[in-house]
Every structure is written in C-alpha cells, then in structure tokens.
Amino acid sequence: MDGLRETAIVNLSGAATMVVDDSSFSLELTTACLRGFGIRSDMR
C-alpha cells in the first residue's frame, strides 16, 4: 500500500473546512492541528 512519503508537504491553505465539537479543548486542539497544515481563517 502506497501512502504519503515522509517528505510530503500538505498545504490546505485553499481548503474550506468546518470543525464542530462540543468540547472546547478538542476544538482548540483540532484547530491548532489544521493551522499547522496551512488553514488560517477562524470563525466562531
């Protein structure tokens, strides 16, 4: 099975995302992870 190479770069800066979670901790954690992949817009 072929997966992503270790040197692959993931850029989601043009992606539209919506994160919904009733736990504020999980919401912040997921948002921080997505920011690491290039997502910058944050609406609450």
CHARMM-style PDB file with segment names, atoms N, HN, CA, C and O in Angstrom:
ATOM      1  N   MET     1       0.850  -1.188   0.000  1.00  0.00      PROA
ATOM      2  CA  MET     1       0.000   0.000   0.000  1.00  0.00      PROA
ATOM      3  C   MET     1       0.885   1.236   0.000  1.00  0.00      PROA
ATOM      4  O   MET     1       1.774   1.376   0.840  1.00  0.00      PROA
ATOM      5  N   ASP     2       0.639   2.118  -0.934  1.00  0.00      PROA
ATOM      6  HN  ASP     2      -0.084   2.005  -1.616  1.00  0.00      PROA
ATOM      7  CA  ASP     2       1.408   3.355  -1.023  1.00  0.00      PROA
ATOM      8  C   ASP     2       0.724   4.439  -0.208  1.00  0.00      PROA
ATOM      9  O   ASP     2      -0.488   4.632  -0.311  1.00  0.00      PROA
ATOM     10  N   GLY     3       1.490   5.135   0.590  1.00  0.00      PROA
ATOM     11  HN  GLY     3       2.474   4.978   0.673  1.00  0.00      PROA
ATOM     12  CA  GLY     3       0.983   6.249   1.379  1.00  0.00      PROA
ATOM     13  C   GLY     3       1.756   7.497   1.057  1.00  0.00      PROA
ATOM     14  O   GLY     3       2.463   7.557   0.050  1.00  0.00      PROA
ATOM     15  N   LEU     4       1.628   8.484   1.894  1.00  0.00      PROA
ATOM     16  HN  LEU     4       1.054   8.436   2.711  1.00  0.00      PROA
ATOM     17  CA  LEU     4       2.400   9.704   1.718  1.00  0.00      PROA
ATOM     18  C   LEU     4       3.862   9.459   2.045  1.00  0.00      PROA
ATOM     19  O   LEU     4       4.191   8.717   2.970  1.00  0.00      PROA
ATOM     20  N   ARG     5       4.717  10.081   1.288  1.00  0.00      PROA
ATOM     21  HN  ARG     5       4.450  10.684   0.536  1.00  0.00      PROA
ATOM     22  CA  ARG     5       6.142   9.996   1.593  1.00  0.00      PROA
ATOM     23  C   ARG     5       6.422  10.790   2.869  1.00  0.00      PROA
ATOM     24  O   ARG     5       5.680  11.716   3.197  1.00  0.00      PROA
ATOM     25  N   GLU     6       7.457  10.442   3.568  1.00  0.00      PROA
ATOM     26  HN  GLU     6       8.059   9.690   3.301  1.00  0.00      PROA
ATOM     27  CA  GLU     6       7.830  11.174   4.784  1.00  0.00      PROA
ATOM     28  C   GLU     6       8.156  12.628   4.481  1.00  0.00      PROA
ATOM     29  O   GLU     6       8.014  13.487   5.351  1.00  0.00      PROA
ATOM     30  N   THR     7       8.585  12.913   3.274  1.00  0.00      PROA
ATOM     31  HN  THR     7       8.699  12.216   2.566  1.00  0.00      PROA
ATOM     32  CA  THR     7       8.960  14.277   2.895  1.00  0.00      PROA
ATOM     33  C   THR     7       7.816  15.045   2.254  1.00  0.00      PROA
ATOM     34  O   THR     7       8.018  16.170   1.795  1.00  0.00      PROA
ATOM     35  N   ALA     8       6.609  14.464   2.209  1.00  0.00      PROA
ATOM     36  HN  ALA     8       6.445  13.551   2.582  1.00  0.00      PROA
ATOM     37  CA  ALA     8       5.461  15.123   1.593  1.00  0.00      PROA
ATOM     38  C   ALA     8       5.079  16.368   2.383  1.00  0.00      PROA
ATOM     39  O   ALA     8       5.148  16.387   3.612  1.00  0.00      PROA
ATOM     40  N   ILE     9       4.678  17.399   1.660  1.00  0.00      PROA
ATOM     41  HN  ILE     9       4.622  17.383   0.662  1.00  0.00      PROA
ATOM     42  CA  ILE     9       4.223  18.641   2.280  1.00  0.00      PROA
ATOM     43  C   ILE     9       2.734  18.781   2.003  1.00  0.00      PROA
ATOM     44  O   ILE     9       2.308  18.734   0.849  1.00  0.00      PROA
ATOM     45  N   VAL    10       1.949  18.951   3.048  1.00  0.00      PROA
ATOM     46  HN  VAL    10       2.295  18.990   3.985  1.00  0.00      PROA
ATOM     47  CA  VAL    10       0.500  19.100   2.914  1.00  0.00      PROA
ATOM     48  C   VAL    10       0.166  20.570   3.093  1.00  0.00      PROA
ATOM     49  O   VAL    10       0.500  21.171   4.114  1.00  0.00      PROA
ATOM     50  N   ASN    11      -0.496  21.148   2.095  1.00  0.00      PROA
ATOM     51  HN  ASN    11      -0.768  20.659   1.265  1.00  0.00      PROA
ATOM     52  CA  ASN    11      -0.868  22.560   2.147  1.00  0.00      PROA
ATOM     53  C   ASN    11      -2.378  22.661   1.953  1.00  0.00      PROA
ATOM     54  O   ASN    11      -2.888  22.404   0.862  1.00  0.00      PROA
ATOM     55  N   LEU    12      -3.078  23.029   2.997  1.00  0.00      PROA
ATOM     56  HN  LEU    12      -2.664  23.238   3.883  1.00  0.00      PROA
ATOM     57  CA  LEU    12      -4.535  23.164   2.943  1.00  0.00      PROA
ATOM     58  C   LEU    12      -4.975  24.623   2.956  1.00  0.00      PROA
ATOM     59  O   LEU    12      -6.119  24.917   3.301  1.00  0.00      PROA
ATOM     60  N   SER    13      -4.083  25.539   2.586  1.00  0.00      PROA
ATOM     61  HN  SER    13      -3.154  25.300   2.306  1.00  0.00      PROA
ATOM     62  CA  SER    13      -4.399  26.962   2.681  1.00  0.00      PROA
ATOM     63  C   SER    13      -5.584  27.364   1.804  1.00  0.00      PROA
ATOM     64  O   SER    13      -6.234  28.370   2.087  1.00  0.00      PROA
ATOM     65  N   GLY    14      -5.880  26.609   0.752  1.00  0.00      PROA
ATOM     66  HN  GLY    14      -5.352  25.792   0.522  1.00  0.00      PROA
ATOM     67  CA  GLY    14      -7.018  26.922  -0.100  1.00  0.00      PROA
ATOM     68  C   GLY    14      -8.259  26.106   0.218  1.00  0.00      PROA
ATOM     69  O   GLY    14      -9.273  26.230  -0.468  1.00  0.00      PROA
ATOM     70  N   ALA    15      -8.192  25.282   1.234  1.00  0.00      PROA
ATOM     71  HN  ALA    15      -7.368  25.181   1.791  1.00  0.00      PROA
ATOM     72  CA  ALA    15      -9.308  24.400   1.562  1.00  0.00      PROA
ATOM     73  C   ALA    15     -10.319  25.092   2.473  1.00  0.00      PROA
ATOM     74  O   ALA    15      -9.959  25.905   3.324  1.00  0.00      PROA
ATOM     75  N   ALA    16     -11.577  24.752   2.278  1.00  0.00      PROA
ATOM     76  HN  ALA    16     -11.870  24.091   1.586  1.00  0.00      PROA
ATOM     77  CA  ALA    16     -12.641  25.217   3.173  1.00  0.00      PROA
ATOM     78  C   ALA    16     -12.896  24.107   4.185  1.00  0.00      PROA
ATOM     79  O   ALA    16     -13.105  22.953   3.809  1.00  0.00      PROA
ATOM     80  N   THR    17     -12.880  24.453   5.450  1.00  0.00      PROA
ATOM     81  HN  THR    17     -12.710  25.390   5.755  1.00  0.00      PROA
ATOM     82  CA  THR    17     -13.091  23.458   6.492  1.00  0.00      PROA
ATOM     83  C   THR    17     -14.106  23.956   7.510  1.00  0.00      PROA
ATOM     84  O   THR    17     -14.311  25.159   7.671  1.00  0.00      PROA
ATOM     85  N   MET    18     -14.731  23.016   8.188  1.00  0.00      PROA
ATOM     86  HN  MET    18     -14.565  22.038   8.057  1.00  0.00      PROA
ATOM     87  CA  MET    18     -15.615  23.349   9.293  1.00  0.00      PROA
ATOM     88  C   MET    18     -15.354  22.329  10.395  1.00  0.00      PROA
ATOM     89  O   MET    18     -15.430  21.120  10.173  1.00  0.00      PROA
ATOM     90  N   VAL    19     -15.050  22.829  11.569  1.00  0.00      PROA
ATOM     91  HN  VAL    19     -14.988  23.811  11.749  1.00  0.00      PROA
ATOM     92  CA  VAL    19     -14.786  21.961  12.711  1.00  0.00      PROA
ATOM     93  C   VAL    19     -15.887  22.205  13.734  1.00  0.00      PROA
ATOM     94  O   VAL    19     -16.116  23.340  14.153  1.00  0.00      PROA
ATOM     95  N   VAL    20     -16.562  21.142  14.130  1.00  0.00      PROA
ATOM     96  HN  VAL    20     -16.375  20.220  13.790  1.00  0.00      PROA
ATOM     97  CA  VAL    20     -17.645  21.245  15.110  1.00  0.00      PROA
ATOM     98  C   VAL    20     -17.338  20.261  16.227  1.00  0.00      PROA
ATOM     99  O   VAL    20     -17.130  19.073  15.978  1.00  0.00      PROA
ATOM    100  N   ASP    21     -17.310  20.754  17.449  1.00  0.00      PROA
ATOM    101  HN  ASP    21     -17.479  21.719  17.651  1.00  0.00      PROA
ATOM    102  CA  ASP    21     -17.050  19.885  18.590  1.00  0.00      PROA
ATOM    103  C   ASP    21     -17.643  20.538  19.828  1.00  0.00      PROA
ATOM    104  O   ASP    21     -17.521  21.750  20.006  1.00  0.00      PROA
ATOM    105  N   ASP    22     -18.276  19.759  20.675  1.00  0.00      PROA
ATOM    106  HN  ASP    22     -18.375  18.774  20.530  1.00  0.00      PROA
ATOM    107  CA  ASP    22     -18.856  20.329  21.893  1.00  0.00      PROA
ATOM    108  C   ASP    22     -17.832  20.465  23.016  1.00  0.00      PROA
ATOM    109  O   ASP    22     -18.132  21.028  24.069  1.00  0.00      PROA
ATOM    110  N   SER    23     -16.636  19.955  22.794  1.00  0.00      PROA
ATOM    111  HN  SER    23     -16.392  19.498  21.939  1.00  0.00      PROA
ATOM    112  CA  SER    23     -15.559  20.087  23.773  1.00  0.00      PROA
ATOM    113  C   SER    23     -14.633  21.215  23.338  1.00  0.00      PROA
ATOM    114  O   SER    23     -14.038  21.143  22.263  1.00  0.00      PROA
ATOM    115  N   SER    24     -14.504  22.248  24.153  1.00  0.00      PROA
ATOM    116  HN  SER    24     -14.987  22.306  25.027  1.00  0.00      PROA
ATOM    117  CA  SER    24     -13.650  23.381  23.774  1.00  0.00      PROA
ATOM    118  C   SER    24     -12.189  22.952  23.650  1.00  0.00      PROA
ATOM    119  O   SER    24     -11.467  23.476  22.801  1.00  0.00      PROA
ATOM    120  N   PHE    25     -11.743  22.012  24.478  1.00  0.00      PROA
ATOM    121  HN  PHE    25     -12.329  21.586  25.167  1.00  0.00      PROA
ATOM    122  CA  PHE    25     -10.368  21.528  24.389  1.00  0.00      PROA
ATOM    123  C   PHE    25     -10.120  20.837  23.043  1.00  0.00      PROA
ATOM    124  O   PHE    25      -9.130  21.121  22.370  1.00  0.00      PROA
ATOM    125  N   SER    26     -11.015  19.937  22.659  1.00  0.00      PROA
ATOM    126  HN  SER    26     -11.820  19.706  23.206  1.00  0.00      PROA
ATOM    127  CA  SER    26     -10.876  19.224  21.380  1.00  0.00      PROA
ATOM    128  C   SER    26     -10.951  20.182  20.203  1.00  0.00      PROA
ATOM    129  O   SER    26     -10.231  20.016  19.219  1.00  0.00      PROA
ATOM    130  N   LEU    27     -11.815  21.178  20.298  1.00  0.00      PROA
ATOM    131  HN  LEU    27     -12.400  21.312  21.097  1.00  0.00      PROA
ATOM    132  CA  LEU    27     -11.945  22.172  19.238  1.00  0.00      PROA
ATOM    133  C   LEU    27     -10.641  22.944  19.068  1.00  0.00      PROA
ATOM    134  O   LEU    27     -10.177  23.137  17.944  1.00  0.00      PROA
ATOM    135  N   GLU    28     -10.056  23.382  20.160  1.00  0.00      PROA
ATOM    136  HN  GLU    28     -10.433  23.225  21.073  1.00  0.00      PROA
ATOM    137  CA  GLU    28      -8.787  24.118  20.093  1.00  0.00      PROA
ATOM    138  C   GLU    28      -7.662  23.233  19.568  1.00  0.00      PROA
ATOM    139  O   GLU    28      -6.838  23.689  18.775  1.00  0.00      PROA
ATOM    140  N   LEU    29      -7.618  21.985  19.996  1.00  0.00      PROA
ATOM    141  HN  LEU    29      -8.287  21.615  20.640  1.00  0.00      PROA
ATOM    142  CA  LEU    29      -6.586  21.059  19.543  1.00  0.00      PROA
ATOM    143  C   LEU    29      -6.695  20.797  18.042  1.00  0.00      PROA
ATOM    144  O   LEU    29      -5.693  20.840  17.328  1.00  0.00      PROA
ATOM    145  N   THR    30      -7.895  20.528  17.571  1.00  0.00      PROA
ATOM    146  HN  THR    30      -8.709  20.493  18.151  1.00  0.00      PROA
ATOM    147  CA  THR    30      -8.108  20.279  16.147  1.00  0.00      PROA
ATOM    148  C   THR    30      -7.787  21.513  15.317  1.00  0.00      PROA
ATOM    149  O   THR    30      -7.168  21.410  14.258  1.00  0.00      PROA
ATOM    150  N   THR    31      -8.206  22.679  15.795  1.00  0.00      PROA
ATOM    151  HN  THR    31      -8.709  22.763  16.655  1.00  0.00      PROA
ATOM    152  CA  THR    31      -7.922  23.932  15.096  1.00  0.00      PROA
ATOM    153  C   THR    31      -6.417  24.174  15.008  1.00  0.00      PROA
ATOM    154  O   THR    31      -5.921  24.602  13.965  1.00  0.00      PROA
ATOM    155  N   ALA    32      -5.697  23.908  16.075  1.00  0.00      PROA
ATOM    156  HN  ALA    32      -6.099  23.560  16.922  1.00  0.00      PROA
ATOM    157  CA  ALA    32      -4.238  24.085  16.063  1.00  0.00      PROA
ATOM    158  C   ALA    32      -3.585  23.137  15.061  1.00  0.00      PROA
ATOM    159  O   ALA    32      -2.651  23.523  14.358  1.00  0.00      PROA
ATOM    160  N   CYS    33      -4.066  21.912  14.994  1.00  0.00      PROA
ATOM    161  HN  CYS    33      -4.824  21.597  15.565  1.00  0.00      PROA
ATOM    162  CA  CYS    33      -3.520  20.948  14.024  1.00  0.00      PROA
ATOM    163  C   CYS    33      -3.777  21.414  12.599  1.00  0.00      PROA
ATOM    164  O   CYS    33      -2.887  21.342  11.752  1.00  0.00      PROA
ATOM    165  N   LEU    34      -4.986  21.890  12.329  1.00  0.00      PROA
ATOM    166  HN  LEU    34      -5.709  21.949  13.018  1.00  0.00      PROA
ATOM    167  CA  LEU    34      -5.304  22.363  10.985  1.00  0.00      PROA
ATOM    168  C   LEU    34      -4.478  23.591  10.608  1.00  0.00      PROA
ATOM    169  O   LEU    34      -4.088  23.739   9.450  1.00  0.00      PROA
ATOM    170  N   ARG    35      -4.213  24.455  11.553  1.00  0.00      PROA
ATOM    171  HN  ARG    35      -4.530  24.335  12.494  1.00  0.00      PROA
ATOM    172  CA  ARG    35      -3.348  25.612  11.281  1.00  0.00      PROA
ATOM    173  C   ARG    35      -1.960  25.165  10.860  1.00  0.00      PROA
ATOM    174  O   ARG    35      -1.314  25.819  10.042  1.00  0.00      PROA
ATOM    175  N   GLY    36      -1.502  24.060  11.413  1.00  0.00      PROA
ATOM    176  HN  GLY    36      -2.027  23.529  12.078  1.00  0.00      PROA
ATOM    177  CA  GLY    36      -0.212  23.514  11.032  1.00  0.00      PROA
ATOM    178  C   GLY    36      -0.166  23.067   9.580  1.00  0.00      PROA
ATOM    179  O   GLY    36       0.911  22.971   8.992  1.00  0.00      PROA
ATOM    180  N   PHE    37      -1.340  22.792   8.993  1.00  0.00      PROA
ATOM    181  HN  PHE    37      -2.215  22.871   9.471  1.00  0.00      PROA
ATOM    182  CA  PHE    37      -1.422  22.397   7.591  1.00  0.00      PROA
ATOM    183  C   PHE    37      -1.770  23.572   6.673  1.00  0.00      PROA
ATOM    184  O   PHE    37      -1.996  23.374   5.479  1.00  0.00      PROA
ATOM    185  N   GLY    38      -1.814  24.783   7.214  1.00  0.00      PROA
ATOM    186  HN  GLY    38      -1.631  24.943   8.184  1.00  0.00      PROA
ATOM    187  CA  GLY    38      -1.993  25.971   6.378  1.00  0.00      PROA
ATOM    188  C   GLY    38      -3.332  26.656   6.469  1.00  0.00      PROA
ATOM    189  O   GLY    38      -3.509  27.707   5.855  1.00  0.00      PROA
ATOM    190  N   ILE    39      -4.281  26.121   7.200  1.00  0.00      PROA
ATOM    191  HN  ILE    39      -4.138  25.266   7.699  1.00  0.00      PROA
ATOM    192  CA  ILE    39      -5.596  26.756   7.314  1.00  0.00      PROA
ATOM    193  C   ILE    39      -5.496  27.920   8.282  1.00  0.00      PROA
ATOM    194  O   ILE    39      -5.024  27.754   9.407  1.00  0.00      PROA
ATOM    195  N   ARG    40      -5.937  29.100   7.852  1.00  0.00      PROA
ATOM    196  HN  ARG    40      -6.320  29.234   6.938  1.00  0.00      PROA
ATOM    197  CA  ARG    40      -5.763  30.295   8.673  1.00  0.00      PROA
ATOM    198  C   ARG    40      -7.063  30.954   9.107  1.00  0.00      PROA
ATOM    199  O   ARG    40      -7.098  31.555  10.181  1.00  0.00      PROA
ATOM    200  N   SER    41      -8.116  30.872   8.336  1.00  0.00      PROA
ATOM    201  HN  SER    41      -8.088  30.384   7.464  1.00  0.00      PROA
ATOM    202  CA  SER    41      -9.352  31.566   8.660  1.00  0.00      PROA
ATOM    203  C   SER    41     -10.034  30.910   9.843  1.00  0.00      PROA
ATOM    204  O   SER    41     -10.170  29.687   9.886  1.00  0.00      PROA
ATOM    205  N   ASP    42     -10.464  31.715  10.803  1.00  0.00      PROA
ATOM    206  HN  ASP    42     -10.354  32.708  10.768  1.00  0.00      PROA
ATOM    207  CA  ASP    42     -11.099  31.182  12.011  1.00  0.00      PROA
ATOM    208  C   ASP    42     -12.359  31.979  12.307  1.00  0.00      PROA
ATOM    209  O   ASP    42     -12.287  33.167  12.619  1.00  0.00      PROA
ATOM    210  N   MET    43     -13.504  31.333  12.210  1.00  0.00      PROA
ATOM    211  HN  MET    43     -13.562  30.368  11.956  1.00  0.00      PROA
ATOM    212  CA  MET    43     -14.784  31.976  12.523  1.00  0.00      PROA
ATOM    213  C   MET    43     -15.446  31.200  13.629  1.00  0.00      PROA
ATOM    214  O   MET    43     -15.463  29.970  13.597  1.00  0.00      PROA
ATOM    215  N   ARG    44     -15.981  31.877  14.589  1.00  0.00      PROA
ATOM    216  HN  ARG    44     -15.967  32.876  14.616  1.00  0.00      PROA
ATOM    217  CA  ARG    44     -16.667  31.210  15.705  1.00  0.00      PROA
ATOM    218  C   ARG    44     -18.017  31.825  15.922  1.00  0.00      PROA
ATOM    219  OT1 ARG    44     -18.751  31.403  16.816  1.00  0.00      PROA
TER     220      ARG     44
END
